[in-house]
Coordinates of C-alpha atoms in Angstrom, one line a residue:
X1 CA 0.0 0.0 0.0
X2 CA 1.1 3.5 -0.7
X3 CA 0.6 5.8 2.3
X4 CA -0.4 9.4 2.1
X5 CA 2.9 11.3 2.2
X6 CA 3.7 11.9 5.8
X7 CA 0.6 10.2 7.2
X8 CA 1.6 7.9 10.0
X9 CA -1.1 5.2 10.2
X10 CA 0.2 3.6 13.4
X11 CA 0.3 6.9 15.2
X12 CA -3.0 8.3 13.7
X13 CA -5.4 5.3 14.0
X14 CA -5.9 4.5 17.7
X15 CA -8.6 2.6 19.6
X16 CA -10.6 3.5 21.5
X17 CA -11.2 6.5 19.3
X18 CA -10.9 9.9 21.0
X19 CA -11.1 13.4 19.7
X20 CA -7.8 15.0 20.9
X21 CA -5.1 17.4 19.7
X22 CA -2.7 14.5 19.0
X23 CA 0.3 16.8 18.4
X24 CA 3.7 15.3 17.8
X25 CA 7.0 17.1 17.4
X26 CA 8.6 16.9 14.0
X27 CA 12.1 15.5 13.9
X28 CA 14.7 17.8 12.3
X29 CA 14.7 17.4 8.5
X30 CA 11.2 15.9 8.3
X31 CA 9.5 17.2 5.1
X32 CA 6.3 19.2 5.6
X33 CA 5.5 19.9 1.9
X34 CA 4.7 17.6 -1.1
X35 CA 5.4 19.0 -4.6
X36 CA 2.3 18.9 -6.8
X37 CA 4.2 19.8 -9.9
X38 CA 7.7 18.6 -10.9
X39 CA 9.7 19.0 -14.1
X40 CA 9.6 15.8 -16.2
X41 CA 7.1 14.2 -13.9
X42 CA 3.9 16.0 -14.6
X43 CA 1.4 17.2 -12.0
X44 CA -0.7 15.6 -9.2
X45 CA -4.4 15.3 -8.9
X46 CA -4.0 17.9 -6.1
X47 CA -2.8 20.5 -8.6
X48 CA -5.5 19.7 -11.1
X49 CA -8.3 20.0 -8.5
X50 CA -6.8 23.1 -7.0
X51 CA -6.6 24.8 -10.4
X52 CA -10.2 24.1 -11.1
X53 CA -11.3 25.3 -7.7
X54 CA -9.2 28.4 -7.6
X55 CA -10.2 29.4 -11.2
X56 CA -14.0 29.0 -10.5
X57 CA -14.3 29.6 -6.7
X58 CA -11.4 31.7 -5.6
X59 CA -13.5 33.7 -3.2
X60 CA -14.4 30.5 -1.4
X61 CA -10.8 29.4 -1.0
X62 CA -8.8 32.6 -0.5
X63 CA -9.9 34.4 2.6
X64 CA -8.5 37.0 4.9
X65 CA -9.6 39.4 7.6
X66 CA -9.4 43.0 6.3
X67 CA -6.0 44.6 6.8
X68 CA -4.1 41.4 7.8
X69 CA -0.6 41.3 6.4
X70 CA 0.2 37.8 5.3
X71 CA 3.5 38.6 3.6
X72 CA 5.9 37.6 6.4
X73 CA 4.2 34.2 6.7
X74 CA 4.2 33.7 2.9
X75 CA 7.8 34.7 2.7
X76 CA 8.6 32.1 5.5
X77 CA 6.6 29.5 3.6
X78 CA 8.3 30.2 0.3
X79 CA 11.7 30.1 1.9
X80 CA 10.9 26.8 3.6
X81 CA 9.6 25.3 0.3
X82 CA 12.7 26.3 -1.5
X83 CA 15.0 24.8 1.1
X84 CA 12.9 21.6 1.3
X85 CA 12.2 21.1 -2.4
X86 CA 14.7 23.1 -4.5
X87 CA 13.9 21.2 -7.7
X88 CA 10.2 22.2 -7.4
X89 CA 10.3 25.7 -6.0
X90 CA 12.9 28.5 -6.2
X91 CA 13.1 31.9 -4.5
X92 CA 15.4 34.6 -6.0
X93 CA 14.9 37.7 -4.1
X94 CA 11.3 38.8 -4.8
X95 CA 11.0 36.3 -7.7
X96 CA 9.2 33.1 -6.9
X97 CA 9.2 30.2 -9.4
X98 CA 7.3 27.0 -9.7
X99 CA 9.6 24.8 -11.9
X100 CA 7.0 22.1 -12.6
X101 CA 4.6 24.6 -14.1
X102 CA 7.3 26.8 -15.7
X103 CA 5.9 30.0 -14.2
X104 CA 7.3 32.7 -11.9
X105 CA 6.0 35.8 -10.2
X106 CA 8.2 38.9 -10.4
X107 CA 8.7 41.6 -7.9
X108 CA 5.4 43.2 -9.0
X109 CA 3.5 39.9 -8.8
X110 CA 3.3 39.7 -12.5
X111 CA 3.3 36.2 -14.0
X112 CA 6.4 35.3 -16.1
X113 CA 6.6 32.1 -18.2
X114 CA 9.7 30.1 -18.7
X115 CA 10.7 30.1 -22.4
X116 CA 8.7 27.5 -24.3
X117 CA 7.9 25.4 -21.2
X118 CA 5.3 27.3 -19.1
X119 CA 1.9 25.8 -19.0
X120 CA -0.2 28.1 -21.2
X121 CA -3.2 28.2 -18.9
X122 CA -1.3 29.3 -15.8
X123 CA -0.6 32.8 -17.0
X124 CA -4.2 33.7 -17.6
X125 CA -5.2 32.0 -14.3
X126 CA -2.7 34.0 -12.3
X127 CA -3.7 37.3 -14.0
X128 CA -7.3 36.9 -13.1
X129 CA -6.4 36.3 -9.4
X130 CA -6.4 39.5 -7.4
X131 CA -2.8 40.7 -7.2
X132 CA -2.4 40.3 -3.4
X133 CA -3.4 36.6 -3.7
X134 CA -1.2 35.6 -6.6
X135 CA 1.8 34.4 -4.5
X136 CA -0.6 32.3 -2.4
X137 CA -2.2 30.9 -5.5
X138 CA 1.2 29.9 -7.1
X139 CA 2.3 28.3 -3.8
X140 CA -1.0 26.5 -3.7
X141 CA -0.6 25.0 -7.2
X142 CA 3.1 24.1 -6.5
X143 CA 2.3 22.0 -3.5
X144 CA -0.3 19.5 -2.5
X145 CA -0.9 21.1 0.8
X146 CA -3.4 23.9 1.6
X147 CA -2.3 26.7 3.9
X148 CA -3.6 28.9 6.7
X149 CA -2.0 31.3 9.2
X150 CA -2.3 30.8 12.9
X151 CA -1.8 34.1 14.8
X152 CA -1.1 33.9 18.5
X153 CA -1.7 37.5 19.2
X154 CA -5.4 37.2 18.3
X155 CA -5.7 33.4 18.9
X156 CA -7.3 33.1 15.5
X157 CA -6.9 32.0 11.9
X158 CA -6.8 35.4 10.0
X159 CA -5.9 34.1 6.6
X160 CA -6.6 30.9 4.6
X161 CA -5.7 29.6 1.1
X162 CA -7.7 26.3 1.3
X163 CA -8.9 24.8 -2.0
X164 CA -9.4 21.2 -0.8
X165 CA -11.4 21.5 2.5
X166 CA -12.8 18.5 4.2
X167 CA -16.5 19.5 4.3
X168 CA -16.0 22.9 5.9
X169 CA -16.1 26.4 4.4
X170 CA -12.9 28.6 4.8
X171 CA -15.0 31.8 4.6
X172 CA -16.8 30.7 7.8
X173 CA -13.6 30.1 9.7
X174 CA -11.5 33.1 8.8
X175 CA -10.9 35.5 11.7
X176 CA -12.5 33.2 14.3
X177 CA -10.7 32.0 17.5
X178 CA -9.1 28.6 17.3
X179 CA -11.3 27.1 19.9
X180 CA -14.5 28.5 18.3
X181 CA -13.5 27.0 15.0
X182 CA -13.4 23.5 16.6
X183 CA -16.5 24.0 18.7
X184 CA -18.8 22.3 16.2
X185 CA -16.6 19.2 16.0
X186 CA -18.1 16.3 17.9
X187 CA -16.5 15.3 21.3
X188 CA -13.9 18.1 20.8
X189 CA -14.1 19.3 24.4
X190 CA -10.3 18.6 25.0
X191 CA -9.3 20.5 21.9
X192 CA -11.6 23.5 22.7
X193 CA -10.4 23.7 26.3
X194 CA -6.8 23.5 25.3
X195 CA -7.1 26.0 22.4
X196 CA -5.1 28.9 24.0
X197 CA -2.2 26.5 24.9
X198 CA -2.3 24.8 21.5
X199 CA -2.1 28.2 19.7
X200 CA 0.9 29.2 21.8
X201 CA 2.5 25.8 21.2
X202 CA 2.2 25.7 17.4
X203 CA 3.3 29.3 16.9
X204 CA 6.5 28.8 18.9
X205 CA 9.9 27.8 17.6
X206 CA 9.3 24.1 17.2
X207 CA 7.5 22.3 14.4
X208 CA 4.5 20.0 15.1
X209 CA 2.2 17.7 13.2
X210 CA -1.1 15.9 13.7
X211 CA -3.3 13.5 11.7
X212 CA -7.0 13.1 10.8
X213 CA -8.8 10.3 9.1
X214 CA -12.3 9.2 8.1
X215 CA -14.2 7.0 5.6
X216 CA -16.2 8.8 3.0
X217 CA -18.4 7.9 0.0
X218 CA -16.9 10.7 -2.1
X219 CA -13.5 10.3 -4.0
X220 CA -12.8 14.0 -4.6
X221 CA -10.1 15.9 -2.7
X222 CA -12.2 19.1 -2.9
X223 CA -15.1 18.8 -0.4
X224 CA -16.4 22.3 0.1
X225 CA -19.9 21.9 1.7
X226 CA -21.6 23.9 -1.1
X227 CA -20.2 21.5 -3.7
X228 CA -20.3 18.3 -1.6
X229 CA -23.4 16.2 -2.0
X230 CA -25.4 16.2 1.2
X231 CA -26.5 12.6 0.8
X232 CA -24.1 9.9 2.0
X233 CA -24.2 6.3 0.8
X234 CA -27.2 5.2 -1.3
X235 CA -29.7 3.1 0.7
X236 CA -29.0 0.1 -1.5
X237 CA -25.4 0.1 -0.4
X238 CA -26.3 0.4 3.3
X239 CA -28.7 -2.5 3.0
X240 CA -26.0 -5.0 2.1
X241 CA -25.1 -6.4 5.5
X242 CA -21.8 -7.9 4.2
X243 CA -20.5 -4.4 3.6
X244 CA -18.9 -5.5 0.3
X245 CA -20.8 -3.2 -2.0
X246 CA -20.5 -0.3 0.5
X247 CA -16.7 -0.8 0.9
X248 CA -16.3 -0.9 -2.9
X249 CA -17.7 2.6 -3.1
X250 CA -16.0 4.0 -0.1
X251 CA -12.7 6.0 0.3
X252 CA -10.1 6.5 3.0
X253 CA -9.7 10.2 3.5
X254 CA -6.7 11.4 5.5
X255 CA -5.1 14.7 6.5
X256 CA -1.6 15.4 7.7
X257 CA -1.5 18.8 9.4
X258 CA 1.7 20.5 10.3
X259 CA 3.0 23.9 11.4
X260 CA 5.9 26.0 10.0
X261 CA 7.0 28.7 12.4
X262 CA 7.3 32.2 11.0
X263 CA 10.7 33.7 11.8
X264 CA 10.6 37.0 13.5
X265 CA 7.2 36.3 15.0
X266 CA 8.0 33.4 17.3
X267 CA 6.8 33.8 20.8
X268 CA 9.5 35.3 23.1
X269 CA 8.5 36.4 26.6
X270 CA 4.8 35.9 25.7
X271 CA 5.1 38.1 22.6
X272 CA 3.0 37.4 19.5
X273 CA 3.8 34.5 17.2
X274 CA 2.6 33.1 13.9
X275 CA 2.8 29.8 12.1
X276 CA 1.8 28.5 8.7
X277 CA -0.7 25.7 9.1
X278 CA -0.2 23.1 6.3
X279 CA -3.1 20.7 5.5
X280 CA -2.2 17.8 3.3
X281 CA -5.3 15.8 2.1
X282 CA -5.3 12.4 0.4
X283 CA -8.1 10.1 -0.7
X284 CA -7.6 6.4 -1.6
X285 CA -10.0 3.6 -2.3
X286 CA -10.8 1.9 1.0
X287 CA -9.9 -1.5 -0.2
X288 CA -6.5 -0.4 -1.3
X289 CA -5.8 1.7 1.8
X290 CA -6.7 -1.2 4.2
X291 CA -5.3 -4.1 2.2
X292 CA -3.3 -5.3 5.2
X293 CA -5.3 -7.3 7.7
X294 CA -3.6 -5.5 10.7
X295 CA -4.7 -2.1 9.4
X296 CA -8.3 -3.3 8.8
X297 CA -8.3 -4.6 12.4
X298 CA -7.1 -1.3 13.7
X299 CA -9.7 0.7 11.9
X300 CA -12.4 -1.8 12.9
X301 CA -11.5 -1.2 16.6
X302 CA -11.4 2.5 16.1
X303 CA -14.8 2.7 14.3
X304 CA -16.4 0.3 16.8
X305 CA -15.4 2.6 19.6
X306 CA -16.6 5.9 18.1
X307 CA -19.3 7.7 20.0
X308 CA -22.7 8.3 18.5
X309 CA -21.9 12.0 18.3
X310 CA -18.7 11.4 16.3
X311 CA -20.5 9.0 14.0
X312 CA -23.2 11.6 13.3
X313 CA -20.7 14.4 12.8
X314 CA -18.8 12.3 10.3
X315 CA -21.9 10.9 8.6
X316 CA -20.9 7.3 9.5
X317 CA -23.9 6.3 11.7
X318 CA -25.8 4.3 9.1
X319 CA -22.7 2.9 7.5
X320 CA -21.0 1.7 10.7
X321 CA -22.6 -1.8 10.8
X322 CA -21.8 -2.9 7.2
X323 CA -18.4 -1.3 7.4
X324 CA -17.6 -3.2 10.6
X325 CA -18.7 -6.4 8.9
X326 CA -16.4 -5.8 5.9
X327 CA -13.5 -4.7 8.1
X328 CA -13.8 -7.8 10.3
X329 CA -13.5 -10.1 7.3
X330 CA -10.7 -8.1 5.8
X331 CA -8.9 -8.2 9.2
X332 CA -9.4 -12.0 9.1
X333 CA -7.6 -12.2 5.8
X334 CA -10.6 -12.5 3.5
X335 CA -9.1 -11.4 0.2
X336 CA -12.5 -11.7 -1.5
X337 CA -13.6 -8.5 0.1
X338 CA -13.5 -5.3 -2.0

């Protein structure tokens, strides 16, 4: 099985299932970004979906509170990207270049194509993006991750560039306190109560990561609630007690979330700090993701232990019984399952 880049299955999938911060320090040198476009290797589905979303629904994905200056955080993100993936992304003074797409932004945020190699649609796309958002848009296409800024001074998320949300609307989260953002999440009492400490932690000098997973009936990376079908699995799929037909039309959706400190804003003596919040989404067919019996068993135990509130929040209530039946047989080594 090919894991989501950076997604640690053994750390992320625990039983009994509990909603908790689950933060882990990143070891030095651990990558936080995944190139979505590389020379000679083409582009990922992340880039294709992001381009479609940002072209048609930029206002839903690119959100900021009025007057917020995102440039220090964007500069920190661009420098981090260049150091981590120099073949994919280069920074030369004020010039930022995505090598895989063959396009740069100059000091005036004007798109500049590499001679004879730039993707022809990228120039028109960038030009129709509002100038203050062009650097965020190019970074978004260059990497699989979405980005937000966590600000310790306000305790909020004042800026987001999120094209691939997991059934939440960026415009409804921007500017809101960290704890308030997580308040609607089922069984999230620990996260909400710890919100001030979590914000201070992730905007400090160290790098952190956490993981999220679920099972979904929809294969797209982009899951904005206005474009995400409200219905879950069809009744006919739920009626199959074996879970085979349901599992065959289910996907394993994961997120790896990590934080990049913004130099010059790190908390010192309780001063304000910022971090770039990186959200890496992946979706795989459920049968492929849980091909190994041990993994199917782990997910079976986690799903069986979810509270009714969590099941309802994730839309898994009606699907739990057939999914558990399928997972049990997959865990027992039944290769005939989907």
